[in-house]
Coordinates of C-alpha atoms in Angstrom, one line a residue:
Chain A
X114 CA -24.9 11.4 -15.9
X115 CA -25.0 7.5 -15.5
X116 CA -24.3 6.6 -12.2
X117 CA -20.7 5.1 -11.3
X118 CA -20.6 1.5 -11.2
X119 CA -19.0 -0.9 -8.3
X120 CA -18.4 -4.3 -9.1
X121 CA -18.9 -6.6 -6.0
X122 CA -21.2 -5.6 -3.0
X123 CA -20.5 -4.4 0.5
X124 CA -20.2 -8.0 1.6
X125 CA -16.6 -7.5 0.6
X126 CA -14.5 -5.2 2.8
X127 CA -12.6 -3.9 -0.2
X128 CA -15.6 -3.1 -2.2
X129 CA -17.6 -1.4 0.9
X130 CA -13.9 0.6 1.2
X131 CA -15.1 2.0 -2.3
X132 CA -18.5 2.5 -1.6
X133 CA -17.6 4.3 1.7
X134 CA -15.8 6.7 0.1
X135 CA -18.3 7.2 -2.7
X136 CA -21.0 8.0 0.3
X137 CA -18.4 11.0 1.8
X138 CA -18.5 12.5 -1.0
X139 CA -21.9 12.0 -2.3
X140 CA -21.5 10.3 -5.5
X141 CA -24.6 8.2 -6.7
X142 CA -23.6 4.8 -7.5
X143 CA -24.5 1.6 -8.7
X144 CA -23.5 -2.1 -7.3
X145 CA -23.0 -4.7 -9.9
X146 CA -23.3 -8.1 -8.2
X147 CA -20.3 -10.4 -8.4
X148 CA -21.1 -13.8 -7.5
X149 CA -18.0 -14.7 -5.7
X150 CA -19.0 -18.3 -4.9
X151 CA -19.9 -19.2 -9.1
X152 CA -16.4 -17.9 -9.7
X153 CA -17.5 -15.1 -11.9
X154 CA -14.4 -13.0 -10.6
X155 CA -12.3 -14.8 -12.2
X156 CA -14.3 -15.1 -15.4
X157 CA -13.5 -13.5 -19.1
X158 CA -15.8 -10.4 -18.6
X159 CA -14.8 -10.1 -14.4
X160 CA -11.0 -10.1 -15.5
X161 CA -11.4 -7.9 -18.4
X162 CA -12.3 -5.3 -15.4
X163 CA -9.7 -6.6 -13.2
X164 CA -6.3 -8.1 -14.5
X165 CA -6.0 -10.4 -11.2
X166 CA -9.4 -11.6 -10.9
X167 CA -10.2 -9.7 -8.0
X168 CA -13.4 -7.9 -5.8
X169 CA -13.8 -4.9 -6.7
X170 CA -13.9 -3.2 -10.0
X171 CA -14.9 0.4 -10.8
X172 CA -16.2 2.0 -13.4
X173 CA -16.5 5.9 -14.3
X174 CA -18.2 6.2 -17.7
X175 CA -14.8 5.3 -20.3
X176 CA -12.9 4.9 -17.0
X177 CA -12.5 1.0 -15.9
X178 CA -10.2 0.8 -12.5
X179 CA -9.3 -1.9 -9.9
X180 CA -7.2 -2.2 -6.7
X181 CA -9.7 -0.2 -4.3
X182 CA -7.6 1.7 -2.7
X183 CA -6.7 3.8 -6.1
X184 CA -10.2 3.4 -6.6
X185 CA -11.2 5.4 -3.5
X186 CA -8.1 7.9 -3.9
X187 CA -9.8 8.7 -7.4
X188 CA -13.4 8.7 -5.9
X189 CA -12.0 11.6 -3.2
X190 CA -9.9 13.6 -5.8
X191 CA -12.3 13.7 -8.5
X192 CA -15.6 14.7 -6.5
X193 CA -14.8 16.1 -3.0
X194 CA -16.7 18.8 -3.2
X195 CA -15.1 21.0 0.1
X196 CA -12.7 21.1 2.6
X197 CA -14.8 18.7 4.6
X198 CA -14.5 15.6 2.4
X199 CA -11.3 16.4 1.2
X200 CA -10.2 13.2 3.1
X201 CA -6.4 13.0 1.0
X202 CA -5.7 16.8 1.9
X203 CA -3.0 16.8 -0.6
X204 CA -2.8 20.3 -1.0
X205 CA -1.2 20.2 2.1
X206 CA 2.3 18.4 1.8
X207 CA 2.5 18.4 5.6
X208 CA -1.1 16.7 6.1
X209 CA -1.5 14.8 3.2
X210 CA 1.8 13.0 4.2
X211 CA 0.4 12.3 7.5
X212 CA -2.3 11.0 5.7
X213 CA -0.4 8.6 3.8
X214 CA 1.6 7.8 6.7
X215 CA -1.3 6.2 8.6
X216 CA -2.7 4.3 5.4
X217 CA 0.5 2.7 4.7
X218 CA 0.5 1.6 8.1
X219 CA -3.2 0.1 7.8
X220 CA -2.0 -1.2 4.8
X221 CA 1.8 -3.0 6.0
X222 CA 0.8 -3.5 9.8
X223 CA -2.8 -3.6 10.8
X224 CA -4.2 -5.3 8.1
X225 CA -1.8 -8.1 7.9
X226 CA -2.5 -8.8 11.9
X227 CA -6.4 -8.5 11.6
X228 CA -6.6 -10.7 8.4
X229 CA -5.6 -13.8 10.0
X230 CA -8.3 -13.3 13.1
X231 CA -10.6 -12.2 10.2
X232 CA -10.5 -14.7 7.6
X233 CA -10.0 -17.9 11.0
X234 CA -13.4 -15.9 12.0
X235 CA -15.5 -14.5 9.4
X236 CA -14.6 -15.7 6.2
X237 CA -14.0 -18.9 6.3
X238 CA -16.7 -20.3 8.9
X239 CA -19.1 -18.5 6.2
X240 CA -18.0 -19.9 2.9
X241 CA -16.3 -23.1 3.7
X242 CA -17.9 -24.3 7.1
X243 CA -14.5 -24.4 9.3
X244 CA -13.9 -23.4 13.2
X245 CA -11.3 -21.2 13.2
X246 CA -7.8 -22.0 14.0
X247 CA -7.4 -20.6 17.7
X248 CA -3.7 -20.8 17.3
X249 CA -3.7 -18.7 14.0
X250 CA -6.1 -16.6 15.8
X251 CA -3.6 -16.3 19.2
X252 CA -0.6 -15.3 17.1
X253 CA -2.4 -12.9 15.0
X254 CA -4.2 -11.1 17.9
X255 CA -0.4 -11.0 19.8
X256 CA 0.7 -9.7 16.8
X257 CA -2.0 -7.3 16.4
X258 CA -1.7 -5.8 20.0
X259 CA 1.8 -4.6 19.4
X260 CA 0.7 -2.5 16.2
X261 CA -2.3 -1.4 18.6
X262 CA 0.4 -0.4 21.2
X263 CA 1.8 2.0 18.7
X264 CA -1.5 3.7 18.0
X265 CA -2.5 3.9 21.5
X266 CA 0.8 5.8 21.9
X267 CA 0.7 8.3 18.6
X268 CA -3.1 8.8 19.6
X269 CA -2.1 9.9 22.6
X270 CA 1.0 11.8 22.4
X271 CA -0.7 14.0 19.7
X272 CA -4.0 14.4 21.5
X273 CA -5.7 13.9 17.8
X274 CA -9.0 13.0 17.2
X275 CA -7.9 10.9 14.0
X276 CA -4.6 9.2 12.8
X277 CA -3.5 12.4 10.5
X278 CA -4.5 15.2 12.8
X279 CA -7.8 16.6 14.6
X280 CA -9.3 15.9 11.0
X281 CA -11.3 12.6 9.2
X282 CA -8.9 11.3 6.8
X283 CA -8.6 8.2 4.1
X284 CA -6.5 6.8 6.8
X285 CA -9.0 6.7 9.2
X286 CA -11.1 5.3 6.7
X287 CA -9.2 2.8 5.7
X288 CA -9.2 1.2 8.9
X289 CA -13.1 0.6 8.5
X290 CA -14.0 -3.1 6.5
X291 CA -11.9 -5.4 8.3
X292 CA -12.2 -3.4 12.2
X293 CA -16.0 -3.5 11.3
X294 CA -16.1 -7.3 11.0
X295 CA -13.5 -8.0 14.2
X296 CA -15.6 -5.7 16.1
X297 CA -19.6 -7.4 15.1
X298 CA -18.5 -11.0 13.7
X299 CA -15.8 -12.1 15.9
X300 CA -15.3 -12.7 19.5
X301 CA -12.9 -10.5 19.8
X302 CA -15.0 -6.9 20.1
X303 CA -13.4 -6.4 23.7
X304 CA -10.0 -5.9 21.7
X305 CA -10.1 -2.0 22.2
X306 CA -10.6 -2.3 25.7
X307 CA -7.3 -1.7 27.0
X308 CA -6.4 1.4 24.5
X309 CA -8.8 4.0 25.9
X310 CA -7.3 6.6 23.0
X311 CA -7.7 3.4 20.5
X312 CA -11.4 2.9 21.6
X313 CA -12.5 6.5 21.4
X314 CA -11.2 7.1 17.9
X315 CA -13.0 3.9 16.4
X316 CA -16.0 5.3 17.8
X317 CA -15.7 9.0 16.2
X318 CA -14.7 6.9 13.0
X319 CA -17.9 4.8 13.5
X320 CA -20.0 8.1 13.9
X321 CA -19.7 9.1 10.4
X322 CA -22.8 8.8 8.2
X323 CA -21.0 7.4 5.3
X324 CA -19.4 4.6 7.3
X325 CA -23.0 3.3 9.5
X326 CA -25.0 3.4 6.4
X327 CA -22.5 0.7 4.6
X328 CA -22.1 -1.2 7.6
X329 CA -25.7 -2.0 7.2
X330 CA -25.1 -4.0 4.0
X331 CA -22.0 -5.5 5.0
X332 CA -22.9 -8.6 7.1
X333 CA -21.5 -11.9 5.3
X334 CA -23.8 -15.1 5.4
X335 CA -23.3 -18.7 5.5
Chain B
X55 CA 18.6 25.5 3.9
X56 CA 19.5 22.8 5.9
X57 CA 19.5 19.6 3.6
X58 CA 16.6 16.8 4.2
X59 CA 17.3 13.8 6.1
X60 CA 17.6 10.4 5.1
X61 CA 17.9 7.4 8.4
X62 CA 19.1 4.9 6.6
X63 CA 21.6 4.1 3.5
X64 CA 20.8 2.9 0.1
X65 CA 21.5 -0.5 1.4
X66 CA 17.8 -0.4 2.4
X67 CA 15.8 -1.2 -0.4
X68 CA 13.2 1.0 1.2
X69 CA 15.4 4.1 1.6
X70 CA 16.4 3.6 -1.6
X71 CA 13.2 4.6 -3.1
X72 CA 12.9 7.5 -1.0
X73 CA 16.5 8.6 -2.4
X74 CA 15.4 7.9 -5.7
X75 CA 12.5 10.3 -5.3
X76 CA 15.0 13.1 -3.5
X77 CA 17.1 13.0 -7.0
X78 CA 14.3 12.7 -9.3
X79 CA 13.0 16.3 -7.8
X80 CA 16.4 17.5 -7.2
X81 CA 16.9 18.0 -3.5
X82 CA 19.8 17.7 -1.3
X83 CA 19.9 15.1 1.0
X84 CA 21.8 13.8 4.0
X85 CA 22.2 10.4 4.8
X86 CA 22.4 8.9 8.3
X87 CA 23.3 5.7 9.1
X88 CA 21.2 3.1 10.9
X89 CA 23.2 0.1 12.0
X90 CA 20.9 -2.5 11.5
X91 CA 23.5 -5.0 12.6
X92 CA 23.6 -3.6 16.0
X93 CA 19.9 -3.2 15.9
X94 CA 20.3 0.3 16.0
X95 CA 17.1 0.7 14.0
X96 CA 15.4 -0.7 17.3
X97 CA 17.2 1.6 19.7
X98 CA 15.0 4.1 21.6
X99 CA 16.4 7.1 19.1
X100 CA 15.3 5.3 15.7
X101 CA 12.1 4.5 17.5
X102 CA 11.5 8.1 18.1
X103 CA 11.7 8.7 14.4
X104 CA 10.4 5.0 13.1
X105 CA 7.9 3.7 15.7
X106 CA 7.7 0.5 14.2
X107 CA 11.8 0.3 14.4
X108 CA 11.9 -0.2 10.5
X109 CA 14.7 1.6 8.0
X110 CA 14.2 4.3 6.7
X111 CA 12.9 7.5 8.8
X112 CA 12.8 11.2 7.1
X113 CA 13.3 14.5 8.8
X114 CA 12.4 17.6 7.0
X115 CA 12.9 20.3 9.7
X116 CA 10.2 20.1 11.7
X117 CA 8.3 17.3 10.2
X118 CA 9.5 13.7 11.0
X119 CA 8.5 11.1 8.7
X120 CA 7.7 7.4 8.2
X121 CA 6.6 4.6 6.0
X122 CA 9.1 4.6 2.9
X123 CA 6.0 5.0 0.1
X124 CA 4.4 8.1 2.5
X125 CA 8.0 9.7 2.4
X126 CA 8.3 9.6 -1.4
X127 CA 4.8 10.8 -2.2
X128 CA 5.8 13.8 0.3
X129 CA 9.2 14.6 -1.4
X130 CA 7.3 14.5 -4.9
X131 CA 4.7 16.4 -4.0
X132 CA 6.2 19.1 -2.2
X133 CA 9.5 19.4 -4.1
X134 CA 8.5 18.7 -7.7
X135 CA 9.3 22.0 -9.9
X136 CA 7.9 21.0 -13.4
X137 CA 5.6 18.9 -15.0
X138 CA 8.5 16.7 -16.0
X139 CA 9.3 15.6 -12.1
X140 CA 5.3 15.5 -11.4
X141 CA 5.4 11.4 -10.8
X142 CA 2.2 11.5 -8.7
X143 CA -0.5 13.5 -11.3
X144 CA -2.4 14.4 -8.8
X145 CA -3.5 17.3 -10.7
X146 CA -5.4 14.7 -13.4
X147 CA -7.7 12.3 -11.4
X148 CA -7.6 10.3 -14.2
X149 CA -3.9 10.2 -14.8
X150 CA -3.2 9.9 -10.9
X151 CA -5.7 6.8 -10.9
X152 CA -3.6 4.8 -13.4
X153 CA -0.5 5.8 -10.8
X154 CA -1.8 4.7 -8.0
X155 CA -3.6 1.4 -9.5
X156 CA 0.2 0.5 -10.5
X157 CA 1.6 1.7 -7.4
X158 CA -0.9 -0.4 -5.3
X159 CA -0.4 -3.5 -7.6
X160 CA 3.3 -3.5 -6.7
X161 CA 2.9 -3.1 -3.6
X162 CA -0.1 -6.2 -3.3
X163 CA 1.0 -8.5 -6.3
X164 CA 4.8 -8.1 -7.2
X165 CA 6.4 -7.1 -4.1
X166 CA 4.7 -10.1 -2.3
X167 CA 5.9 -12.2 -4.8
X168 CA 9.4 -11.3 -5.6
X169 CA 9.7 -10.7 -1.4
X170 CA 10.5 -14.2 -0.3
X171 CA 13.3 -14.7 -3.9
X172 CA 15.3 -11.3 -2.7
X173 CA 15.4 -12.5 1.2
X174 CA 16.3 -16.3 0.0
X175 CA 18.8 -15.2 -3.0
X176 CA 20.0 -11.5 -1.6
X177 CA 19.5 -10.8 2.5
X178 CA 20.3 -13.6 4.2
X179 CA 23.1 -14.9 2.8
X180 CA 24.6 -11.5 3.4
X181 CA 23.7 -11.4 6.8
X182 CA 22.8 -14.9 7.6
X183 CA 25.6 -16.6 5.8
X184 CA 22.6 -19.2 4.8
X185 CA 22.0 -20.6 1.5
X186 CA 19.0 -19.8 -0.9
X187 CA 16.0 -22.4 -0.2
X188 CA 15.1 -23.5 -3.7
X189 CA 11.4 -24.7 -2.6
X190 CA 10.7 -20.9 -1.6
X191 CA 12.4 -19.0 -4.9
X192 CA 10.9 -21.8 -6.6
X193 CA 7.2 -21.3 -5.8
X194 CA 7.9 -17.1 -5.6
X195 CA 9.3 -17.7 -9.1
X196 CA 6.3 -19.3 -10.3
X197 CA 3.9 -16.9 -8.3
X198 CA 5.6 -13.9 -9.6
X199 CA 4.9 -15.2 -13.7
X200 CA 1.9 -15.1 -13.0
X201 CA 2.2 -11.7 -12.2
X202 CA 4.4 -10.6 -15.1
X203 CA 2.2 -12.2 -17.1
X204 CA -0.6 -9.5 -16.2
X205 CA 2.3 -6.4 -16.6
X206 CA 3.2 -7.7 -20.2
X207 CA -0.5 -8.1 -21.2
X208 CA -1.2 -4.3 -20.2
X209 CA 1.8 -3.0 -21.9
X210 CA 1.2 -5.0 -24.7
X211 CA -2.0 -4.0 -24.7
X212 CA -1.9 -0.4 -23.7
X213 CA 1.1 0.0 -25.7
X214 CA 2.2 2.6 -23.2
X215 CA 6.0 3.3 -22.6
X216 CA 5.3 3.2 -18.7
X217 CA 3.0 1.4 -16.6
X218 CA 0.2 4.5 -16.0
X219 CA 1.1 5.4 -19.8
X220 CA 3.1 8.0 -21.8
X221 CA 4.9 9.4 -18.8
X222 CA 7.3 7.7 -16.1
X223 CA 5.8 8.1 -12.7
X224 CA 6.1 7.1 -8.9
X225 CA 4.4 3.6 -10.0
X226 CA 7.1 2.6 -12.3
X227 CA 10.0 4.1 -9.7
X228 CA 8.1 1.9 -6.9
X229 CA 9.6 -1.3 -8.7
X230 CA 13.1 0.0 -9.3
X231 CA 14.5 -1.2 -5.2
X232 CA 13.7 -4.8 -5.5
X233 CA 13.4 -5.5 -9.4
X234 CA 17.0 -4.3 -9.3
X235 CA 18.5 -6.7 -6.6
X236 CA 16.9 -9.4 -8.4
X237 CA 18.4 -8.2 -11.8
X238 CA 21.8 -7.9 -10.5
X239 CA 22.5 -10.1 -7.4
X240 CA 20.4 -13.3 -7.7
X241 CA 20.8 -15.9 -10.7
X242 CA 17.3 -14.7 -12.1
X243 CA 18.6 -11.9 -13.8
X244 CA 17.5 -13.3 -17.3
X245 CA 13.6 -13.1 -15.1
X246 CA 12.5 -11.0 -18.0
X247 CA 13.9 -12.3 -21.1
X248 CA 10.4 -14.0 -22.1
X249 CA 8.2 -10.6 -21.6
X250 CA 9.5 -8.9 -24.1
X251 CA 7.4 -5.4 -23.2
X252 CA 8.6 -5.6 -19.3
X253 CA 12.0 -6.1 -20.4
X254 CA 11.7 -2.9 -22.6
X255 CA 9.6 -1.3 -19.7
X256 CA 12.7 -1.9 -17.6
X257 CA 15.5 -0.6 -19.6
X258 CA 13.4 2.5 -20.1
X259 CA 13.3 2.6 -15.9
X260 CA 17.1 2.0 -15.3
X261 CA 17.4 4.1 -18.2
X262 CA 16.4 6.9 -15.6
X263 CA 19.9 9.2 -14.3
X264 CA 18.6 9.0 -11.0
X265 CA 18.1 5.4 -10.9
X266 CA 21.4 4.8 -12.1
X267 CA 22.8 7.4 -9.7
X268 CA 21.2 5.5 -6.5
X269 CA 22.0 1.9 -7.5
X270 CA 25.4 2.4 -7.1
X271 CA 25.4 2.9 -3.7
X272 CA 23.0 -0.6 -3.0
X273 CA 25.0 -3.2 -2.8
X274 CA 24.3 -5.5 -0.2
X275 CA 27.7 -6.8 1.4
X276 CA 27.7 -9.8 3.8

């Protein structure tokens, strides 16, 4: 069987989402370069993969897919092979929706804090040469620490090891590209510090093979 | 049986879609009120079932629930009885790919777009009294063609009744809150007229008994 094909490499946070969960469960795959700075996502052949131009793109022999976090819900359903990388659990109403509890909230309350503080810090210092904006950076990290307090609190009112439960789950996963960055590119790796429940599930999460083999490729250059 | 609970009325575009999933499957549902004009939503009780204080919240005996896209995959999943009310197709990875690559573009491309028209146009002047800034529904107008402009090139293209194909599912339904303020309480109802395969797309949705039955309890009165 041809290998499965990501387009864009691990330097992008939602392409190393992707490849992360193509690692749990074991799937050979192959990285198609994207070269983000020529433009080539939004060229003819890049869009014909992905309608809005964007990193990543996925393909599964007849099977062309974008948005990565459909991607990675495909990647988990079609080839978990047991109960341990069954990281959706939905055929478990009750866990699965705990599951999808926690993503949305990566998705509609972390992220949205941690871009700002990522893109001041990482991304643009790399690719266009700025300083980042400390005030952008202030607000975002204010912002941030009252989504933080609401972790801290669910962590430790359930005594879980993970988000969902006392299992690794997509939500934890989730939570992986853009924490990765704050916590190695940015000065801000302290930010756990005060949320001792907070700092000991990132470093479970961080523990997982899948997730320390893709940090290795993920480091984004000047 | 004691009946599910709904926090939160129809007048939440985001308990809306959760009630539109509860009728799609056919369960009975209660709703409570949250009055978000008293701030009720950020009163130590609402926070115990919401802990980011947001409308709605779900009870299902035991199980409290958050997250209005989390909810719905857990009323679908656990309450669907047929293939016919099976909006996720989690059952076909390849099926449940297209639904999720839909679901995730409205929540990343056309909600963010169509966001800033329905607070301008819709929520504010209800409960602001203030008047709809033109530069912001202007440049949400323009960003949100560009959008539409990618929906009517994949119907067109896919020639597919529904936006994950033959079938309607939770992707499609995700549109229905918002698309339907805008259709029927801004002055952008006629939004559609030049994408001839969304406007078909959308009759086809509203077309839907349980749509119809929850958008006539969503008016939005100042």
């Amino acid at each position: 069987m041809a290998p499965v094909k990501v387009f864009g490499s691990a330097v992008f946070a939602n392409a190393a989402r992707v490849m992360a969960c193509l690692e749990e469960v074991g799937v050979e795959y192959e990285v198609v370069e994207v070269d983000y700075m020529a433009r080539e996502h939004k060229g003819l052949k890049h869009l014909a993969r992905n309608p809005f131009g964007q990193i990543p793109a996925f393909q599964d022999g007849d099977i062309m897919l974008f948005e990565s976090r459909a991607i990675s819900k495909y990647v988990l359903r079609k080839y978990a092979k047991s109960a341990q990388d069954d990281l959706l659990r939905e055929g478990n109403p009750e866990e699965a929706a705990m599951v999808d509890a926690w993503t949305e909230v990566e998705a509609h309350h972390y992220f949205p804090a941690m871009a700002p503080i990522f893109y001041e810090c990482v991304v643009y210092p790399a690719r266009l040469g700025t300083v980042p904006d400390q005030k952008i950076v202030g607000e975002s990290l204010e912002k941030l620490r009252k989504v933080l307090d609401v972790y801290e609190a669910h962590l430790s009112r359930t005594k879980s090891k993970y988000l969902a439960g006392n299992f690794f789950s997509f939500a934890d996963l989730n939570h992986f590209p853009f924490t990765f960055h704050i916590m190695t590119a940015t000065p801000h790796a302290s930010l756990f510090d005060s949320y001792p429940h907070i700092k000991a599930w990132w470093a479970r999460v961080m523990a997982r093979p899948s997730l320390k083999k893709i940090s290795t490729h993920m480091e984004i250059k000047p």
